[in-house]
XYZ file of C-alpha atoms in Angstrom:
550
model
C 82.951 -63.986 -39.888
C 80.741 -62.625 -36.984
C 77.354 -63.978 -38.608
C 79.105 -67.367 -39.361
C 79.710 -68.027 -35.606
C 76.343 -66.520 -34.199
C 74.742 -68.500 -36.831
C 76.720 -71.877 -35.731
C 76.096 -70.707 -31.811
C 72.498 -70.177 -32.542
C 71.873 -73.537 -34.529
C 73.814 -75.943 -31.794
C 71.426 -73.907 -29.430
C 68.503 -74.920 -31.241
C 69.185 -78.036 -31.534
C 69.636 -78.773 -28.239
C 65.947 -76.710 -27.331
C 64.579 -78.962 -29.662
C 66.199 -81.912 -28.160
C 64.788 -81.107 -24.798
C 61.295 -79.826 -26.244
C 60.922 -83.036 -27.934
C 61.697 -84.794 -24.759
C 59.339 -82.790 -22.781
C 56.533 -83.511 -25.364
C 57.137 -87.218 -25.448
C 57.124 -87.464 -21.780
C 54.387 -85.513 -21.090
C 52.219 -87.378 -24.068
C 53.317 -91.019 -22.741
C 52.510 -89.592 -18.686
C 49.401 -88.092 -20.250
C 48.222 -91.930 -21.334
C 49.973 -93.816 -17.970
C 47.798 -91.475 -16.281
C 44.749 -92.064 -18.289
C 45.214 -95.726 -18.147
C 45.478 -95.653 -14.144
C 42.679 -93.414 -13.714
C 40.620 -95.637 -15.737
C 41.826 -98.658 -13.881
C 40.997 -96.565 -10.475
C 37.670 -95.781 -12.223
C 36.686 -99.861 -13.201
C 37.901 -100.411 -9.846
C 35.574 -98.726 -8.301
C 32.871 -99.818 -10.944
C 33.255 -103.158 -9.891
C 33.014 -102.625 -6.483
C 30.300 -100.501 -6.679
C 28.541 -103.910 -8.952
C 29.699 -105.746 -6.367
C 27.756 -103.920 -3.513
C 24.659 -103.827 -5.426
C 25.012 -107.445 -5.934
C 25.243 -108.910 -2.689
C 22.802 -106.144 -1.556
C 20.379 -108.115 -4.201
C 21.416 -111.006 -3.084
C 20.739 -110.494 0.435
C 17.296 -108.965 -0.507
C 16.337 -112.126 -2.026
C 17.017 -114.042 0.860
C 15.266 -112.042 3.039
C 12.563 -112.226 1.113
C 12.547 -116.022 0.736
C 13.630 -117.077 3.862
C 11.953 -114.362 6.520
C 9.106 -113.985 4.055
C 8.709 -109.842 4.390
C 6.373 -109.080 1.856
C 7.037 -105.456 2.752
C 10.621 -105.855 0.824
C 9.546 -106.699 -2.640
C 9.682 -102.958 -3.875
C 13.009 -102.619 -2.306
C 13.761 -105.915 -4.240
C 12.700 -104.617 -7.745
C 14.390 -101.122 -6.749
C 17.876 -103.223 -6.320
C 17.708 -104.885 -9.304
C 17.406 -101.872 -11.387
C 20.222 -100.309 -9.918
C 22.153 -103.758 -10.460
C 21.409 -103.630 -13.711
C 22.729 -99.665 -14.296
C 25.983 -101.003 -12.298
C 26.173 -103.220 -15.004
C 25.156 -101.045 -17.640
C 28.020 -98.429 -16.558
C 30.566 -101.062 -16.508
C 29.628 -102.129 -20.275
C 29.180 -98.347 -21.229
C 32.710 -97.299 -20.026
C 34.644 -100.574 -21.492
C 32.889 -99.356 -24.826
C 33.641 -95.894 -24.768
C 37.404 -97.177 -23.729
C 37.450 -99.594 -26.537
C 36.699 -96.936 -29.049
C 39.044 -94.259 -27.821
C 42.068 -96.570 -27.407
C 45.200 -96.090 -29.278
C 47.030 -99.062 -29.339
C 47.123 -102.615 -28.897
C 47.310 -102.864 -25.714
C 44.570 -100.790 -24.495
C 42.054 -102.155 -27.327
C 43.118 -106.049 -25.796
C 42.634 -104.749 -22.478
C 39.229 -103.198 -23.638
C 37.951 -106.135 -24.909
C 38.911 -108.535 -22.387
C 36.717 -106.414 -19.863
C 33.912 -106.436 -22.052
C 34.521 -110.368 -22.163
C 34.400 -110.630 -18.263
C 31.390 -107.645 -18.273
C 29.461 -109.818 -20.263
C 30.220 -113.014 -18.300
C 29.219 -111.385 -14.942
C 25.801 -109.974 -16.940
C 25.041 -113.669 -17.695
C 26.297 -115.141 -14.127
C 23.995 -112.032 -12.925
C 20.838 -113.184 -15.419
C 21.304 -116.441 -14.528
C 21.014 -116.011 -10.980
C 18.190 -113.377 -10.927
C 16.335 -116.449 -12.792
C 16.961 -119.014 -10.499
C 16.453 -116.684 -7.359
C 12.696 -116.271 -9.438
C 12.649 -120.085 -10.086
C 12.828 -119.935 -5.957
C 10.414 -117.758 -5.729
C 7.945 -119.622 -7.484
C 8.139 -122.916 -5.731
C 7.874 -120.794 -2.552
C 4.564 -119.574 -3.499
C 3.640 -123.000 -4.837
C 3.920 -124.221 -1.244
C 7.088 -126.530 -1.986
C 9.268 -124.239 0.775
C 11.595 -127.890 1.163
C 12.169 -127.708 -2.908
C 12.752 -123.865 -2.926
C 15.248 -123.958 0.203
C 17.007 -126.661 -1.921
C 17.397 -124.414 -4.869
C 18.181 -121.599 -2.505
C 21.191 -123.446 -1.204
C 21.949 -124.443 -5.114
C 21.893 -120.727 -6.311
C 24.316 -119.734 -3.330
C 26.895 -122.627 -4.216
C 26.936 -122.711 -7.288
C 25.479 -119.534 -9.209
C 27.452 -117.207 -6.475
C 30.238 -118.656 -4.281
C 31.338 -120.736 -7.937
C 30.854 -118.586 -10.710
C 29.740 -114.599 -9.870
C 32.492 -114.473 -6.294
C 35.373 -115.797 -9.092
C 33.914 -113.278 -11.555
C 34.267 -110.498 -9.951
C 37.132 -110.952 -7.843
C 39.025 -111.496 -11.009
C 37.585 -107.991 -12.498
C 38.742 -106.638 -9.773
C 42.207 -107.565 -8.993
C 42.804 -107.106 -13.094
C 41.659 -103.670 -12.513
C 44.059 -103.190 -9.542
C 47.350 -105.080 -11.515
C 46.090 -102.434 -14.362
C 46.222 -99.498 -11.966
C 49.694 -100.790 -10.502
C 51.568 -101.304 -13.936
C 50.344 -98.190 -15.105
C 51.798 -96.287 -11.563
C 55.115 -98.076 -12.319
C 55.648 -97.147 -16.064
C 54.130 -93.902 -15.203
C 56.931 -92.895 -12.203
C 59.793 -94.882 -14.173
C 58.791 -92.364 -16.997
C 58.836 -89.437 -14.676
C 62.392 -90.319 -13.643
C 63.315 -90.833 -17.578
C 62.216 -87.792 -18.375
C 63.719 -85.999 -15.557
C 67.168 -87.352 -16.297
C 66.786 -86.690 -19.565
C 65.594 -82.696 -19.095
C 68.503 -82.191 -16.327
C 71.259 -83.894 -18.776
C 70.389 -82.095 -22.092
C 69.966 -78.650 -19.221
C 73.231 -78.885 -18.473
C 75.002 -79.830 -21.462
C 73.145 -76.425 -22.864
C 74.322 -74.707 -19.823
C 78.167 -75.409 -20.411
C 77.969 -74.666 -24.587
C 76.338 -71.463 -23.695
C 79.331 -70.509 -21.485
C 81.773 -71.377 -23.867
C 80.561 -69.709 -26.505
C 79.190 -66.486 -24.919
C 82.945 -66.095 -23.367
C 84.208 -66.981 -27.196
C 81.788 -64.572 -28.700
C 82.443 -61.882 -26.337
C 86.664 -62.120 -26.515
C 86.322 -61.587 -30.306
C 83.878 -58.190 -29.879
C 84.780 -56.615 -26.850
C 87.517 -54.585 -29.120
C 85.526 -53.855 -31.800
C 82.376 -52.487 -29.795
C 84.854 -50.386 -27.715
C 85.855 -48.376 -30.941
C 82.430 -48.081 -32.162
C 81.310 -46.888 -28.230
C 84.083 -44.043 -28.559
C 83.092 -43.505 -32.407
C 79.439 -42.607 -31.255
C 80.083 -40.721 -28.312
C 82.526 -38.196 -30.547
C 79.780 -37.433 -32.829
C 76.397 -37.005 -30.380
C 79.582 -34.797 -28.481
C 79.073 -32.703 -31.932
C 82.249 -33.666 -33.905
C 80.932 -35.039 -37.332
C 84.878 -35.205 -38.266
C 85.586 -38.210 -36.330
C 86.397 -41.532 -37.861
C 86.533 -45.365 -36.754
C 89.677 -47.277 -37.213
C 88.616 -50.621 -37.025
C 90.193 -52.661 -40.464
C 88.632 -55.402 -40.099
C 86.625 -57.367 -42.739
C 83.868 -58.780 -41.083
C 80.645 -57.285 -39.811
C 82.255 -54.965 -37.348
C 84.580 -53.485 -39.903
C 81.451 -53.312 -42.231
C 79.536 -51.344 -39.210
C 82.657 -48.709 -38.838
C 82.876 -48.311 -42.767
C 78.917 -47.230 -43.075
C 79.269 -45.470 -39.072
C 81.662 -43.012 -41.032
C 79.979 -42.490 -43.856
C 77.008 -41.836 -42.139
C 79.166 -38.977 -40.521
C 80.312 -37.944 -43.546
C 76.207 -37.387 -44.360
C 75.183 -35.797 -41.236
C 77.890 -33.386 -41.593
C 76.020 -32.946 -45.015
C 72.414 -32.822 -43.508
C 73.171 -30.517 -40.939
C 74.711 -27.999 -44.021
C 70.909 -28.780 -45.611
C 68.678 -28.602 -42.355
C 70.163 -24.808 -42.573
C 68.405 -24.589 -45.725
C 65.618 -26.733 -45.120
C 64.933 -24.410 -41.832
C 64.475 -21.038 -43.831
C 62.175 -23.023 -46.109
C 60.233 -24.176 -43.234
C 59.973 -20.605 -42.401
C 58.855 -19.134 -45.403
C 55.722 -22.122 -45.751
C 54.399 -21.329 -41.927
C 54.549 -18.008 -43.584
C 52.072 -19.325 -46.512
C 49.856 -21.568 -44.144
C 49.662 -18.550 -41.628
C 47.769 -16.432 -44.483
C 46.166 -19.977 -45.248
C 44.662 -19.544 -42.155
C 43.780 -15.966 -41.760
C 41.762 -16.860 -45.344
C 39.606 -19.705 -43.202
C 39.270 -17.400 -40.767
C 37.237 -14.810 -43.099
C 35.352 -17.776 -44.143
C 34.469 -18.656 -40.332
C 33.743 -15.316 -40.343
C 31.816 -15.394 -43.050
C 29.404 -18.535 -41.982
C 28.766 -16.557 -38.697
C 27.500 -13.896 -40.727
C 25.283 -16.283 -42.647
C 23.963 -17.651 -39.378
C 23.509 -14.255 -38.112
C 21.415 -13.722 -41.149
C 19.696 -16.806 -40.841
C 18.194 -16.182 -37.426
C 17.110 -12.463 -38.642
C 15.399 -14.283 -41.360
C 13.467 -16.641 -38.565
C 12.809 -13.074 -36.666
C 11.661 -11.482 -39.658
C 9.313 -14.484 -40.547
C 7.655 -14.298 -36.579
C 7.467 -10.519 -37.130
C 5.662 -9.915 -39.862
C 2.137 -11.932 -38.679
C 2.868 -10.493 -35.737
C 3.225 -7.121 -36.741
C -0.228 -7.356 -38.580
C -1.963 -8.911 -35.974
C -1.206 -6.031 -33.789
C -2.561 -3.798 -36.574
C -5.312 -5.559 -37.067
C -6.252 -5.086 -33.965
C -5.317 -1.577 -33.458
C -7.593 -0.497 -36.527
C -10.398 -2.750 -34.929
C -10.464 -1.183 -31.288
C -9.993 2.677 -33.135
C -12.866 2.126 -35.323
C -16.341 3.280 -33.156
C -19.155 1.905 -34.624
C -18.360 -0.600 -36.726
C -20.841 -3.652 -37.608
C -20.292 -6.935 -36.500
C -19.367 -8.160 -40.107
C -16.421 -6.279 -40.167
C -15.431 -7.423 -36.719
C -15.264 -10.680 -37.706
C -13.360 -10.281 -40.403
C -10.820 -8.955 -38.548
C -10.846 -11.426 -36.229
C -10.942 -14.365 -38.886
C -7.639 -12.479 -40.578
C -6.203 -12.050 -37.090
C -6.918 -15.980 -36.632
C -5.198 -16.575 -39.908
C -2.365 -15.351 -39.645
C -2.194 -17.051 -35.941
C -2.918 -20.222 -36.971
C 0.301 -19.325 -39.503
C 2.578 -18.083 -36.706
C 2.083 -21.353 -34.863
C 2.413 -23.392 -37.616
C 5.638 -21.740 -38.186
C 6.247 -22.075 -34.182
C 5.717 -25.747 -34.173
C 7.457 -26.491 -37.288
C 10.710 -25.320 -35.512
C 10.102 -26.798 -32.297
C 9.280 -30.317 -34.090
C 12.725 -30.359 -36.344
C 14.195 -29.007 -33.181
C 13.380 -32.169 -31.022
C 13.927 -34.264 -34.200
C 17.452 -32.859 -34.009
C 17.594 -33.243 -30.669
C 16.438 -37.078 -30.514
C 13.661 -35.889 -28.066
C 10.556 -36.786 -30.158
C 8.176 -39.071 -28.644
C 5.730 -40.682 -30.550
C 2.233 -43.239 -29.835
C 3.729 -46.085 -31.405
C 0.976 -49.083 -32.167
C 0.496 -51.354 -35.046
C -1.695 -49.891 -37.701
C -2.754 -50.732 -41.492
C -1.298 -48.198 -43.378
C -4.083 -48.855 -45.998
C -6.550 -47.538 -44.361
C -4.444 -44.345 -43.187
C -3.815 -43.360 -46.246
C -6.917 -43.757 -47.725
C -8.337 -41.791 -44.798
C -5.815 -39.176 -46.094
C -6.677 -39.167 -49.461
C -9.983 -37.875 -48.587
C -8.634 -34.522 -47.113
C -6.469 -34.020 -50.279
C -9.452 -34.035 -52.568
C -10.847 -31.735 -50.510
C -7.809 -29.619 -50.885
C -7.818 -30.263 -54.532
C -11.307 -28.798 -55.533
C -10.827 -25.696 -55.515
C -8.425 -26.264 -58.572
C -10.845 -28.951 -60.635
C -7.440 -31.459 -59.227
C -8.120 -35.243 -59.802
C -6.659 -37.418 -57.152
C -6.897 -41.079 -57.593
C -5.902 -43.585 -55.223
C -4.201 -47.408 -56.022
C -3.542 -49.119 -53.050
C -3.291 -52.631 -51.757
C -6.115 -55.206 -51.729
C -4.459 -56.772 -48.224
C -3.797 -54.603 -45.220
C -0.081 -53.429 -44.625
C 0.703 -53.655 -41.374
C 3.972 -50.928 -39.941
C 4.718 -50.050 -36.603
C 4.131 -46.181 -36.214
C 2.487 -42.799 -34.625
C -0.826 -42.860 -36.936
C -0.939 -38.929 -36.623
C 2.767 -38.496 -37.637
C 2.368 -40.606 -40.527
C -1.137 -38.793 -41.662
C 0.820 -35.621 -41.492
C 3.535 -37.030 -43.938
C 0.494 -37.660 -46.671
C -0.584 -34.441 -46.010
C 2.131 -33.162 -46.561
C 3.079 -34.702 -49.469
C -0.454 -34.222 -50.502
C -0.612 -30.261 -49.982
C 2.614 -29.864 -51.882
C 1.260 -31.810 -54.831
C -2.025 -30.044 -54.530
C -0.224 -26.239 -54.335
C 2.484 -26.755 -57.459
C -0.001 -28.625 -59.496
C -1.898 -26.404 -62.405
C -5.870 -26.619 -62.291
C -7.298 -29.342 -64.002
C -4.559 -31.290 -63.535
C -4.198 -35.136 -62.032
C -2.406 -36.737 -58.692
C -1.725 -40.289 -58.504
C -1.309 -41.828 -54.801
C -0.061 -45.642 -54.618
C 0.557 -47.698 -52.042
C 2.099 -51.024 -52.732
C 3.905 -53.737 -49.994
C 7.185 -54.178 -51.515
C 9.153 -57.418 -49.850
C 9.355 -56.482 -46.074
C 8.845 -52.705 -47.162
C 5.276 -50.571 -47.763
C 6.367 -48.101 -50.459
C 4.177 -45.022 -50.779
C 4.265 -42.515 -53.918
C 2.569 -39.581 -54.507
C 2.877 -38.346 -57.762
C 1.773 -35.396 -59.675
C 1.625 -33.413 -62.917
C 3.213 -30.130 -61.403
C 5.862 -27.755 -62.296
C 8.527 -30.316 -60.790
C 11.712 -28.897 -59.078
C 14.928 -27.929 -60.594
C 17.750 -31.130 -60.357
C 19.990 -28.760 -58.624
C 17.547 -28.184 -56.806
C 16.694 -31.737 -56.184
C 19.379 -32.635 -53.028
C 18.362 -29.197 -51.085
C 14.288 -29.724 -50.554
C 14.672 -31.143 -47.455
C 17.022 -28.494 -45.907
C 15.335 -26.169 -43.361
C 13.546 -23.011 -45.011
C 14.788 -23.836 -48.444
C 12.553 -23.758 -51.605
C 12.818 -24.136 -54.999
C 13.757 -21.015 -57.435
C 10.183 -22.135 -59.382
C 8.480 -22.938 -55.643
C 9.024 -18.961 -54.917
C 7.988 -18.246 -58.078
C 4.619 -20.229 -57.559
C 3.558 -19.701 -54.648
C 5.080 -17.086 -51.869
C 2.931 -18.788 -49.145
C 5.269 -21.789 -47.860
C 7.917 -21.807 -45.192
C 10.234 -24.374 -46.170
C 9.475 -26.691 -43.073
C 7.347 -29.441 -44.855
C 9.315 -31.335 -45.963
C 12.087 -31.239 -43.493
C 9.514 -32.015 -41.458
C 8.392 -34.923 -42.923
C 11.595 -36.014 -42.975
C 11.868 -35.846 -39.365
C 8.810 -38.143 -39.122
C 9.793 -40.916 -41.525
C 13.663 -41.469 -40.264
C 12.116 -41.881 -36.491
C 9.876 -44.500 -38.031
C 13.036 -46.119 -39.482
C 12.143 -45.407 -43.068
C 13.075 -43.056 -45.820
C 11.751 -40.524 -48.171
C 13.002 -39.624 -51.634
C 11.862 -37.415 -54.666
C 12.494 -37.813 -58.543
C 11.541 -34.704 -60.594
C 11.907 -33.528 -64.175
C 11.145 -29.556 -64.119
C 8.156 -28.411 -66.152
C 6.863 -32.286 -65.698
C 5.736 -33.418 -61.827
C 7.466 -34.877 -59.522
C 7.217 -37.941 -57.535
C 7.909 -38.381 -53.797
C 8.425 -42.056 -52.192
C 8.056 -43.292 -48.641
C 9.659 -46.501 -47.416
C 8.399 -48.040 -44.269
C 9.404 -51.542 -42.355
C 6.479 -53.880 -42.779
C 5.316 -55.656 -40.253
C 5.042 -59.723 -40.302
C 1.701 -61.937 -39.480
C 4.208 -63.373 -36.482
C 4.913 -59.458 -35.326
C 0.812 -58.963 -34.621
C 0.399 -57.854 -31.234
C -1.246 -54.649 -30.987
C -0.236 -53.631 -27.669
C 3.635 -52.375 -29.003
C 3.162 -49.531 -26.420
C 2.637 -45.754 -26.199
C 4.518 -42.959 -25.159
C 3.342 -39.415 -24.551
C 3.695 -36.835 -27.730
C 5.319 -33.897 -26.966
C 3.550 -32.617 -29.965
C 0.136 -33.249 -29.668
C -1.132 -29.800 -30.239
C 0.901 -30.367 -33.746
C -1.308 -32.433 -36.060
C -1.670 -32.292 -39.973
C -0.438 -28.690 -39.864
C 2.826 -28.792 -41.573
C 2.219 -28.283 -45.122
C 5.097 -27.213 -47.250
């Protein structure tokens, strides 16, 4: 069969990529660690060298020193025996770090026969820096016939005997390293060349053979199927394949005809499926004329909703003008009565720009162009400042307002006005729906990394449907209305506003007939987070202070 053969062609093909990929991964690993080992050779090479230099520049120091007697040269002696000693340190360093990484025999023996030799220069080295002192010592004791003697001793036998053999054997092991790894290194190369080009071109010549194999047994086969297709994207779904073959070609015909057999099928059904089609764009056309109304209707709503706004504006607007018209009709009138027209026309000012202020303030919060005066401030102390004004708002109903709030200042990051205008807020509301007599609880507590405020009072609570609406624009509760006909609806929305730029939250839980409670959440500020100076900005709304009651 077909598959059989493809499979077989496919597998021999394999095999030979995996041949030449393992190839290509040996060689590269073993010219990966030729390389390494000649580039460390090149590297001790010049390590040596590089000790070398800096001994005989020691060396020669010393004898300066002895023999001219430069006093001027003993820094430069102590400054080349330091950097002797880091040659020496960098040879021992890199044989270690060698002898650690090295994988094999080989490199561990050659590891540790540098270290042998490192360690035998260090103590030719020592030995000689002691004797060259020894020399030094009888020259300053006056005895220059004994020093010269020991002088001549060090050079014989300390260098030209021991450290000259030393190194010159570190050395030329370090070059016969570098040279045997170059040779295995390009007689690798080669290997792994022939081996590449040989298993290249035996995959060369089996792919030949069995592409021209492959392609005598299908070219017949894909001829029929070529003219099978073209007949039926021609249109003629009648057409059949002759091909009576059992393998995967006469398999391909069989299911190419039936599948003619079902187009000719479909195409009876897309008929059908086509008037069906029809009659639904029918249904979603009326779908849409429906949405339509109900576009239609929310425009209406916000048609309504801006006459609302415009009725709100006109009415203290409309009796300011009449208050004023009765006022400058009247002839003399006493000055009582003037200013009681002018406190009601001052009333119901103060109103309208409440109202006017309320709606600009959501409409920058919506916006994202409030500013605020942002510094660090104990909230504490603001809201007990607060509390104050909400007793005063409370006497006139015999309210009791008690206060529980932290022993410890807690610190948050905000616009002190803003956030006195929340407990206001919160404070007028619980002050308005509360009956006389009654009590309002204000706490303050520092919850984790949080200050959590509550105000809490004995009220006629809100409705829990009721409950997810108060802080829409304009709305109040059904019992709200019924209380009090005085609000506008933009308190709490408001206050809203105020708390999410502060990056905090505000909630309410209410049982009608029973109080409710409101909670603020605030980020709390750390000891480590105690610099005042957070910055300021300039409030667009500074004319709009502790106004917005509910």
């Amino acid at each position: 069969m077909l598959r059989v053969r493809l499979a077989l062609v496919v597998a021999i093909s394999l095999c030979f990529v995996f041949v030449l990929g393992l190839t290509l991964y040996w060689g590269s690993h073993k010219i990966a660690l030729y390389s390494s080992r000649s580039q460390a050779a090149y590297e001790a090479f010049d390590r040596y060298q590089q000790l070398y230099r800096e001994a005989y520049r020691y060396f020669k120091q010393r004898m300066d020193l002895l023999l001219v007697d430069q006093q001027g040269t003993v820094a430069d002696v102590e400054m080349s025996r330091q950097r002797l000693h880091d040659a020496i340190e960098r040879l021992r360093k890199a044989a270690a770090t060698g002898l650690d990484s090295a994988n094999d025999i080989e490199a561990w023996q050659n590891r540790q026969s540098e270290l042998d030799s490192i360690a035998r220069l260090s103590a030719s080295l020592e030995a000689g820096m002691h004797r060259f002192d020894e020399v030094d010592r009888l020259r300053h004791e006056g005895r220059r016939e004994a020093a010269l003697l020991l002088l001549s001793e060090v050079l014989e036998e300390d260098i030209d005997r021991t450290f000259d053999p030393l190194i010159d054997s570190a050395i030329s092991r370090e070059r016969e390293r570098a040279l045997v790894a170059r040779e295995r290194l390009m007689g690798l190369v080669g290997l792994s060349r022939w081996i590449s080009v040989s298993t290249a071109l035996i995959s060369v010549v089996f792919s030949l053979a069995a592409g021209a194999m492959l392609f005598r047994s299908i070219r017949r086969p894909i001829e029929a199927l070529m003219r099978g297709t073209d007949e039926i994207a021609a249109g003629n779904l009648l057409y059949r394949i002759a091909i009576d073959s059992r393998d995967e070609f006469g398999y391909l015909a069989k299911h190419f005809n039936q599948m003619a057999q079902e187009l000719e099928i479909q195409r009876r059904k897309l008929g059908e499926a086509h008037a069906a089609l029809e009659h639904k764009v029918a249904e979603r056309t009326l779908e849409l004329n429906r949405l339509n109304g109900e576009l239609q209707r929310l425009d209406h709503a916000r048609r309504q909703f801006f006459a609302d706004i415009s009725h709100e504006l006109r009415t203290p607007i409309t009796v300011i003008r009449g208050e004023a018209e009765v006022t400058l009709r009247g002839r003399n009138k006493e000055a009582e009565e003037y200013k009681e027209s002018l406190q009601r026309i001052l009333d119901l000012s103060l109103q309208l720009g409440k109202l006017v202020n309320d709606l600009l303030f959501l409409a920058r919060a919506e916006t994202a162009h409030l500013q605020f005066e942002w510094e660090m401030l104990d909230f504490v102390e603001l809201v007990v400042n607060a509390a104050e004004d909400i007793r005063v708002l409370a006497q006139d109903k015999s309210i009791e307002v008690t206060l529980n709030v932290a022993d410890t200042p807690v610190w948050v990051r905000g616009d002190k006005q803003r956030l006195r205008q929340v407990v206001f807020i919160l404070g007028d509301n619980a002050v308005r729906y509360s009956d006389a007599g009654s009590r309002i609880r204000i706490d303050l507590e520092a919850d984790g990394a949080e200050a959590v405020l509550r105000v809490n009072d004995r009220g006629i609570g809100i409705p829990a449907h009721d409950l997810e609406l108060i802080f829409d624009r304009y709305y109040r509760s059904t019992n709200a209305r019924r209380s009090s006909d005085d609000g506008t609806g933009l308190g709490l929305p408001v206050a809203k506003a105020i708390v999410t730029a502060h990056g905090g939250r505000i909630s309410a839980h209410s049982s009608e007939g029973h109080g409710t409670t409101f909670a603020v959440t605030l980020p709390q500020l750390t000891l480590n987070e105690s610099d005042t100076d957070v910055g300021a900005d300039v409030d667009v709304c500074q004319d709009y202070a502790r106004e917005s009651a509910a």
